[in-house]
Amino acid sequence: IVEMCVRVCLQCFVALCLGVGVMAGKYTREMNEAKPSDSDGQTVEFRIAKLNQVWEKAKRMQLSPVRLAELHSDLKIQEKDEMQWKKLKAEGFDENGEKEAQLRRNFNVILAKYGMDGKRDTRPLESNSLKDHDTKEGDAFDDPRLDKLWNKAKSSGKFSNEELLSLKREFQHHKDKIHEYNILMDTISRTEEIHKNVISPLEGDAKEHVLHQKHTELKQKMKDLNQGFERLRKLSHEGFTEDSEFREPRVIELWEAAKRANLSKDELDSLKEELHHFETKVEKHTHYQEQLELSHQKLQHVEALGDKEHIKRNQEKYNTLSEKTRDMGYKMKKHLQDLSNKISRQGLQHNEL
């Protein structure tokens, strides 16, 4: 009887622990997934007020669904970085303001990238790289060197249709990198102009250090651009090799950087495996972007017909796809950020040895 009592008590105790564990897990998950609230208790998208202001403004603009999802991912990355910085600042780090200046610069780049910096944008309203078939003949990349190289590669007869699509993605990626560089250069120039006319809390060596860091970042991006163009030039002349490791431009760029970083064979092999996982994530995200674009087109078509039940079903499907695309975009960009930092860190360690 005693033994039976003990067994029953143990079973109750285990059940209670499991129940608490499930409840705790559910509570933690709900807490993590719950949307933040502002000072009035209203549900908002981000935990930082200025990011919510940008998001609300963006929703009123004529951005495509894919572009809006991209902005959301960029703002989530900015939110993560700013929350991390606040924690570091509270612990006494970033005394010279270097990280703070970089965060401010990143935020200004986001505003410029999506046409919300108050400056008249002469670029086309929409630049959707998914629409390969819409590109006009001739000046496809708004850059004389790229256009000349692309037209030469296209007429060379060295590439199959599938290889031409892969090559085109690489050219588009390089065009985007040029765009990012120009935005960063413009942002830094305007920031420095403002600092000349305003009394800055950063004086002397600290101010000089931040300015130096800005220009170092610009020089690195220009170096990356030159290396990227050289790779495109070589690829256009020689074609794809059988042993090409990756297909996605961002992954190829990381792999090329890793090979230049003086890493050991074991480190390169480990990184190669991680990059293959990352490439799958990038391809999956691209697929969801395409599905989101199609879902939006279908929703517009259904709305024009006016069937309320049909509209509701398509709106729900569109909202689900939109949420999923944003979430995947954030995870993909965070993974890209982590991989870039990892390669830089490992390369720096080897160069110091």
Coordinates of N, CA and C in Angstrom, one line a residue, residues 98-257:
E98 N 31.2 55.6 -30.9 CA 31.4 55.0 -32.2 C 30.2 54.1 -32.7
K99 N 29.7 53.2 -31.8 CA 28.6 52.4 -32.1 C 27.3 53.2 -32.3
E100 N 27.1 54.2 -31.4 CA 25.9 55.1 -31.5 C 25.9 55.8 -32.9
A101 N 27.1 56.3 -33.3 CA 27.2 57.0 -34.6 C 26.9 56.0 -35.8
Q102 N 27.3 54.8 -35.6 CA 27.1 53.8 -36.7 C 25.6 53.4 -36.8
L103 N 24.9 53.3 -35.6 CA 23.5 53.0 -35.6 C 22.7 54.2 -36.2
R104 N 23.1 55.4 -35.9 CA 22.4 56.6 -36.5 C 22.6 56.6 -38.0
R105 N 23.8 56.2 -38.4 CA 24.1 56.2 -39.9 C 23.3 55.1 -40.5
N106 N 23.2 53.9 -39.9 CA 22.4 52.8 -40.5 C 20.9 53.2 -40.6
F107 N 20.4 53.9 -39.6 CA 19.0 54.4 -39.6 C 18.8 55.4 -40.8
N108 N 19.8 56.3 -41.0 CA 19.7 57.3 -42.1 C 19.7 56.6 -43.4
V109 N 20.5 55.5 -43.5 CA 20.6 54.7 -44.8 C 19.3 54.0 -45.1
I110 N 18.6 53.5 -44.0 CA 17.3 52.9 -44.2 C 16.3 53.9 -44.8
L111 N 16.3 55.1 -44.2 CA 15.4 56.2 -44.6 C 15.6 56.5 -46.1
A112 N 16.9 56.7 -46.5 CA 17.3 57.0 -47.9 C 16.9 55.9 -48.8
K113 N 17.2 54.7 -48.4 CA 17.0 53.5 -49.2 C 15.5 53.4 -49.6
Y114 N 14.6 53.7 -48.7 CA 13.1 53.6 -49.0 C 12.5 55.0 -49.4
G115 N 13.3 56.0 -49.7 CA 12.8 57.3 -50.1 C 12.1 58.0 -49.0
M116 N 12.5 57.9 -47.7 CA 11.9 58.6 -46.6 C 12.8 59.6 -45.9
D117 N 13.8 60.0 -46.6 CA 14.8 60.9 -46.0 C 14.5 62.4 -46.3
G118 N 13.4 62.7 -47.0 CA 13.0 64.0 -47.3 C 13.7 64.6 -48.5
K119 N 14.6 63.8 -49.1 CA 15.3 64.2 -50.3 C 14.6 63.7 -51.5
R120 N 14.5 64.5 -52.6 CA 13.9 64.0 -53.8 C 14.7 62.9 -54.4
D121 N 14.0 61.8 -54.7 CA 14.7 60.6 -55.2 C 14.5 60.5 -56.7
T122 N 15.7 60.5 -57.4 CA 15.6 60.5 -58.9 C 15.6 59.1 -59.4
R123 N 15.7 58.1 -58.5 CA 15.7 56.7 -58.9 C 14.3 56.3 -59.3
P124 N 14.1 55.2 -60.0 CA 12.8 54.7 -60.3 C 12.1 54.3 -59.0
L125 N 10.7 54.5 -59.0 CA 9.9 54.3 -57.8 C 10.1 52.9 -57.3
E126 N 10.0 51.9 -58.2 CA 10.1 50.5 -57.8 C 11.3 49.8 -58.5
S127 N 12.1 49.1 -57.8 CA 13.2 48.3 -58.4 C 13.0 46.9 -57.9
N128 N 12.2 46.1 -58.5 CA 11.9 44.8 -58.0 C 12.7 43.8 -58.8
S129 N 13.8 43.3 -58.2 CA 14.7 42.4 -58.9 C 14.1 41.0 -59.3
L130 N 12.9 40.8 -58.7 CA 12.2 39.5 -59.0 C 11.7 39.5 -60.5
K131 N 11.5 40.7 -61.0 CA 10.9 40.8 -62.4 C 11.9 40.8 -63.5
D132 N 12.6 39.6 -63.6 CA 13.7 39.5 -64.6 C 13.2 39.8 -66.0
H133 N 11.9 39.3 -66.3 CA 11.4 39.4 -67.7 C 11.0 40.9 -68.1
D134 N 10.9 41.8 -67.1 CA 10.5 43.1 -67.4 C 11.6 44.1 -67.8
T135 N 12.9 43.6 -67.7 CA 14.0 44.4 -67.9 C 14.1 44.7 -69.4
K136 N 14.3 46.0 -69.7 CA 14.4 46.4 -71.1 C 15.8 46.0 -71.7
E137 N 15.9 45.9 -73.0 CA 17.2 45.6 -73.6 C 18.1 46.8 -73.4
G138 N 19.4 46.6 -73.5 CA 20.3 47.7 -73.4 C 20.7 48.1 -72.0
D139 N 20.3 49.3 -71.6 CA 20.7 49.8 -70.2 C 19.9 49.2 -69.1
A140 N 20.3 48.0 -68.7 CA 19.5 47.2 -67.7 C 19.9 47.6 -66.3
F141 N 21.1 48.1 -66.0 CA 21.6 48.2 -64.7 C 22.0 49.6 -64.3
D142 N 21.6 50.6 -65.1 CA 21.9 52.0 -64.7 C 23.3 52.4 -64.4
D143 N 24.2 51.6 -65.0 CA 25.7 51.8 -64.8 C 26.4 51.4 -66.1
P144 N 27.1 52.3 -66.8 CA 27.7 52.0 -68.1 C 28.6 50.8 -68.1
R145 N 29.4 50.7 -67.0 CA 30.3 49.5 -67.0 C 29.6 48.2 -66.9
L146 N 28.5 48.2 -66.0 CA 27.7 47.0 -65.9 C 27.0 46.6 -67.1
D147 N 26.4 47.7 -67.8 CA 25.6 47.5 -69.0 C 26.4 46.9 -70.1
K148 N 27.6 47.5 -70.3 CA 28.5 47.0 -71.3 C 28.9 45.6 -71.1
L149 N 29.2 45.2 -69.9 CA 29.7 43.9 -69.5 C 28.5 42.9 -69.7
W150 N 27.3 43.3 -69.3 CA 26.2 42.4 -69.4 C 25.8 42.1 -70.9
N151 N 25.8 43.2 -71.7 CA 25.5 43.0 -73.1 C 26.5 42.1 -73.8
K152 N 27.7 42.2 -73.4 CA 28.8 41.4 -74.0 C 28.6 40.0 -73.6
A153 N 28.3 39.7 -72.3 CA 28.1 38.3 -71.8 C 26.9 37.7 -72.5
K154 N 25.9 38.5 -72.6 CA 24.6 38.0 -73.2 C 24.7 37.5 -74.6
S155 N 25.6 38.3 -75.4 CA 25.7 38.0 -76.8 C 26.9 37.0 -77.1
S156 N 27.6 36.6 -76.0 CA 28.8 35.8 -76.2 C 28.5 34.3 -76.6
G157 N 27.3 33.8 -76.2 CA 26.9 32.5 -76.5 C 27.5 31.4 -75.5
K158 N 28.2 31.9 -74.5 CA 28.8 31.0 -73.5 C 27.8 30.5 -72.4
F159 N 26.7 31.2 -72.3 CA 25.8 30.9 -71.2 C 24.5 30.3 -71.7
S160 N 24.0 29.3 -70.9 CA 22.7 28.7 -71.2 C 21.7 29.7 -70.6
N161 N 20.4 29.5 -70.9 CA 19.3 30.4 -70.3 C 19.3 30.5 -68.8
E162 N 19.5 29.3 -68.2 CA 19.6 29.2 -66.7 C 20.8 29.9 -66.2
E163 N 21.9 29.8 -66.9 CA 23.2 30.5 -66.4 C 23.0 32.0 -66.6
L164 N 22.4 32.4 -67.7 CA 22.1 33.8 -67.9 C 21.3 34.4 -66.7
L165 N 20.3 33.7 -66.3 CA 19.5 34.1 -65.1 C 20.3 34.3 -63.9
S166 N 21.2 33.3 -63.6 CA 22.1 33.3 -62.5 C 23.0 34.5 -62.6
L167 N 23.6 34.7 -63.8 CA 24.5 35.8 -64.0 C 23.8 37.2 -63.8
K168 N 22.5 37.2 -64.3 CA 21.7 38.4 -64.1 C 21.5 38.8 -62.7
R169 N 21.2 37.8 -61.8 CA 21.1 38.0 -60.4 C 22.3 38.6 -59.8
E170 N 23.5 38.1 -60.3 CA 24.8 38.6 -59.7 C 24.9 40.1 -60.1
F171 N 24.6 40.4 -61.4 CA 24.7 41.8 -61.9 C 23.7 42.7 -61.1
Q172 N 22.5 42.2 -60.8 CA 21.5 43.0 -60.1 C 22.0 43.2 -58.6
H173 N 22.6 42.2 -58.0 CA 23.2 42.3 -56.7 C 24.3 43.4 -56.6
H174 N 25.1 43.4 -57.7 CA 26.2 44.4 -57.7 C 25.6 45.8 -57.9
K175 N 24.5 45.9 -58.7 CA 23.8 47.2 -58.9 C 23.3 47.7 -57.5
D176 N 22.7 46.8 -56.8 CA 22.2 47.1 -55.4 C 23.3 47.6 -54.5
K177 N 24.5 46.9 -54.6 CA 25.6 47.3 -53.8 C 26.1 48.7 -54.1
I178 N 26.1 49.0 -55.4 CA 26.5 50.4 -55.8 C 25.5 51.4 -55.2
H179 N 24.2 51.1 -55.3 CA 23.2 51.9 -54.8 C 23.4 52.2 -53.3
E180 N 23.7 51.1 -52.5 CA 23.9 51.2 -51.1 C 25.1 52.0 -50.8
Y181 N 26.2 51.9 -51.6 CA 27.4 52.7 -51.4 C 27.1 54.2 -51.6
N182 N 26.4 54.5 -52.7 CA 26.0 55.9 -52.9 C 25.2 56.5 -51.8
I183 N 24.2 55.7 -51.3 CA 23.4 56.2 -50.2 C 24.3 56.4 -48.9
L184 N 25.2 55.5 -48.6 CA 26.0 55.6 -47.5 C 26.9 56.9 -47.6
M185 N 27.5 57.1 -48.8 CA 28.4 58.2 -49.1 C 27.6 59.5 -48.9
D186 N 26.4 59.6 -49.4 CA 25.6 60.8 -49.3 C 25.2 61.0 -47.9
T187 N 24.9 60.0 -47.1 CA 24.5 60.1 -45.7 C 25.6 60.6 -44.9
I188 N 26.8 60.1 -45.1 CA 28.0 60.5 -44.4 C 28.3 62.0 -44.7
S189 N 28.2 62.4 -46.0 CA 28.5 63.7 -46.4 C 27.6 64.7 -45.7
R190 N 26.3 64.4 -45.7 CA 25.3 65.3 -45.1 C 25.4 65.3 -43.6
T191 N 25.8 64.2 -43.0 CA 26.0 64.2 -41.5 C 27.2 65.0 -41.1
E192 N 28.2 65.0 -41.9 CA 29.4 65.8 -41.6 C 29.1 67.3 -41.8
E193 N 28.3 67.6 -42.8 CA 27.9 69.0 -43.0 C 27.2 69.5 -41.8
I194 N 26.3 68.7 -41.3 CA 25.5 69.1 -40.1 C 26.4 69.3 -38.9
H195 N 27.3 68.4 -38.7 CA 28.2 68.4 -37.6 C 29.1 69.7 -37.6
K196 N 29.4 70.2 -38.8 CA 30.2 71.4 -38.9 C 29.5 72.6 -38.3
N197 N 28.1 72.6 -38.4 CA 27.3 73.7 -38.0 C 26.7 73.6 -36.6
V198 N 26.9 72.4 -36.0 CA 26.3 72.2 -34.7 C 27.4 71.8 -33.7
I199 N 27.3 72.3 -32.4 CA 28.2 72.0 -31.4 C 28.0 70.5 -31.0
S200 N 29.0 69.7 -31.2 CA 28.8 68.3 -31.0 C 29.4 67.9 -29.6
P201 N 28.7 66.9 -29.0 CA 29.2 66.4 -27.7 C 30.5 65.7 -27.9
L202 N 30.8 65.2 -29.1 CA 32.1 64.5 -29.4 C 33.1 65.6 -29.8
E203 N 34.1 65.8 -29.0 CA 35.2 66.7 -29.4 C 36.5 66.0 -29.4
G204 N 37.5 66.7 -30.0 CA 38.9 66.2 -30.0 C 39.0 64.8 -30.6
D205 N 39.8 64.0 -29.9 CA 40.1 62.6 -30.4 C 38.9 61.8 -30.6
A206 N 37.9 61.9 -29.8 CA 36.7 61.0 -29.9 C 36.0 61.3 -31.3
K207 N 35.8 62.6 -31.6 CA 35.2 63.0 -32.8 C 36.0 62.6 -34.0
E208 N 37.3 62.7 -33.9 CA 38.2 62.3 -35.0 C 38.1 60.8 -35.2
H209 N 38.0 60.1 -34.1 CA 37.9 58.6 -34.2 C 36.6 58.2 -35.0
V210 N 35.5 58.8 -34.7 CA 34.2 58.5 -35.3 C 34.3 58.8 -36.8
L211 N 34.9 60.0 -37.2 CA 35.0 60.4 -38.6 C 35.9 59.4 -39.3
H212 N 37.0 59.0 -38.7 CA 37.9 58.0 -39.3 C 37.2 56.6 -39.5
Q213 N 36.3 56.3 -38.5 CA 35.6 55.0 -38.7 C 34.6 55.0 -39.8
K214 N 34.0 56.2 -40.0 CA 33.0 56.3 -41.1 C 33.7 56.2 -42.5
H215 N 34.9 56.8 -42.6 CA 35.6 56.7 -43.9 C 36.2 55.4 -44.1
T216 N 36.6 54.7 -43.0 CA 37.1 53.3 -43.1 C 36.0 52.4 -43.7
E217 N 34.8 52.6 -43.2 CA 33.6 51.8 -43.7 C 33.4 52.1 -45.2
L218 N 33.5 53.3 -45.6 CA 33.3 53.7 -47.0 C 34.4 53.0 -47.9
K219 N 35.6 53.1 -47.4 CA 36.7 52.5 -48.2 C 36.6 51.0 -48.3
Q220 N 36.1 50.4 -47.3 CA 35.9 48.9 -47.3 C 34.8 48.6 -48.3
K221 N 33.7 49.4 -48.3 CA 32.6 49.1 -49.3 C 33.1 49.3 -50.7
M222 N 33.9 50.3 -50.9 CA 34.5 50.6 -52.3 C 35.4 49.4 -52.7
K223 N 36.2 48.9 -51.7 CA 37.0 47.8 -52.0 C 36.2 46.5 -52.4
D224 N 35.1 46.3 -51.6 CA 34.1 45.2 -51.9 C 33.5 45.4 -53.3
L225 N 33.2 46.6 -53.7 CA 32.6 46.9 -55.0 C 33.6 46.5 -56.1
N226 N 34.9 47.0 -55.9 CA 35.9 46.7 -56.9 C 36.1 45.2 -57.1
Q227 N 36.2 44.5 -56.0 CA 36.4 43.0 -56.0 C 35.2 42.3 -56.7
G228 N 34.0 42.9 -56.4 CA 32.7 42.3 -56.9 C 32.7 42.5 -58.5
F229 N 33.1 43.7 -58.9 CA 33.1 44.0 -60.3 C 34.1 43.1 -61.1
E230 N 35.3 42.9 -60.4 CA 36.4 42.1 -61.0 C 35.9 40.7 -61.2
R231 N 35.1 40.2 -60.2 CA 34.6 38.8 -60.3 C 33.6 38.7 -61.4
L232 N 32.7 39.7 -61.5 CA 31.7 39.8 -62.6 C 32.4 39.8 -64.0
R233 N 33.5 40.6 -64.1 CA 34.2 40.7 -65.3 C 34.8 39.3 -65.7
K234 N 35.4 38.6 -64.7 CA 36.0 37.3 -64.9 C 34.9 36.3 -65.3
L235 N 33.8 36.3 -64.6 CA 32.7 35.4 -64.9 C 32.1 35.6 -66.3
S236 N 32.0 36.9 -66.7 CA 31.5 37.2 -68.0 C 32.3 36.7 -69.1
H237 N 33.6 36.7 -68.9 CA 34.6 36.3 -69.9 C 34.8 34.8 -69.9
E238 N 34.9 34.2 -68.8 CA 35.2 32.8 -68.7 C 34.0 31.8 -68.5
G239 N 32.9 32.4 -68.0 CA 31.7 31.6 -67.8 C 31.7 30.9 -66.4
F240 N 30.7 30.2 -66.1 CA 30.6 29.4 -64.8 C 31.4 28.2 -64.9
T241 N 32.1 27.8 -63.8 CA 32.9 26.6 -63.8 C 32.0 25.5 -63.2
E242 N 32.4 24.3 -63.5 CA 31.7 23.1 -63.0 C 31.7 23.0 -61.4
D243 N 32.7 23.5 -60.8 CA 32.9 23.4 -59.4 C 32.4 24.6 -58.6
S244 N 31.5 25.4 -59.3 CA 30.9 26.6 -58.6 C 30.2 26.1 -57.3
E245 N 30.6 26.6 -56.2 CA 30.1 26.2 -54.9 C 28.6 26.6 -54.6
F246 N 28.4 27.9 -55.0 CA 27.1 28.5 -54.6 C 26.4 29.2 -55.8
R247 N 25.1 29.5 -55.7 CA 24.3 30.1 -56.8 C 23.9 31.5 -56.4
E248 N 23.6 31.8 -55.1 CA 23.1 33.0 -54.7 C 24.2 34.1 -54.5
P249 N 24.0 35.3 -55.1 CA 25.1 36.3 -55.1 C 25.6 36.7 -53.7
R250 N 24.6 36.8 -52.7 CA 25.1 37.2 -51.4 C 25.9 36.1 -50.7
V251 N 25.6 34.8 -51.0 CA 26.4 33.7 -50.5 C 27.7 33.6 -51.2
I252 N 27.7 33.9 -52.5 CA 29.0 33.9 -53.2 C 29.9 34.9 -52.7
E253 N 29.4 36.1 -52.4 CA 30.1 37.2 -51.9 C 30.8 36.9 -50.5
L254 N 30.0 36.2 -49.7 CA 30.5 35.8 -48.3 C 31.6 34.7 -48.5
W255 N 31.4 33.8 -49.4 CA 32.4 32.7 -49.7 C 33.7 33.3 -50.2
E256 N 33.6 34.3 -51.1 CA 34.8 34.9 -51.7 C 35.6 35.7 -50.6
A257 N 34.8 36.4 -49.7 CA 35.4 37.1 -48.5 C 36.1 36.1 -47.6

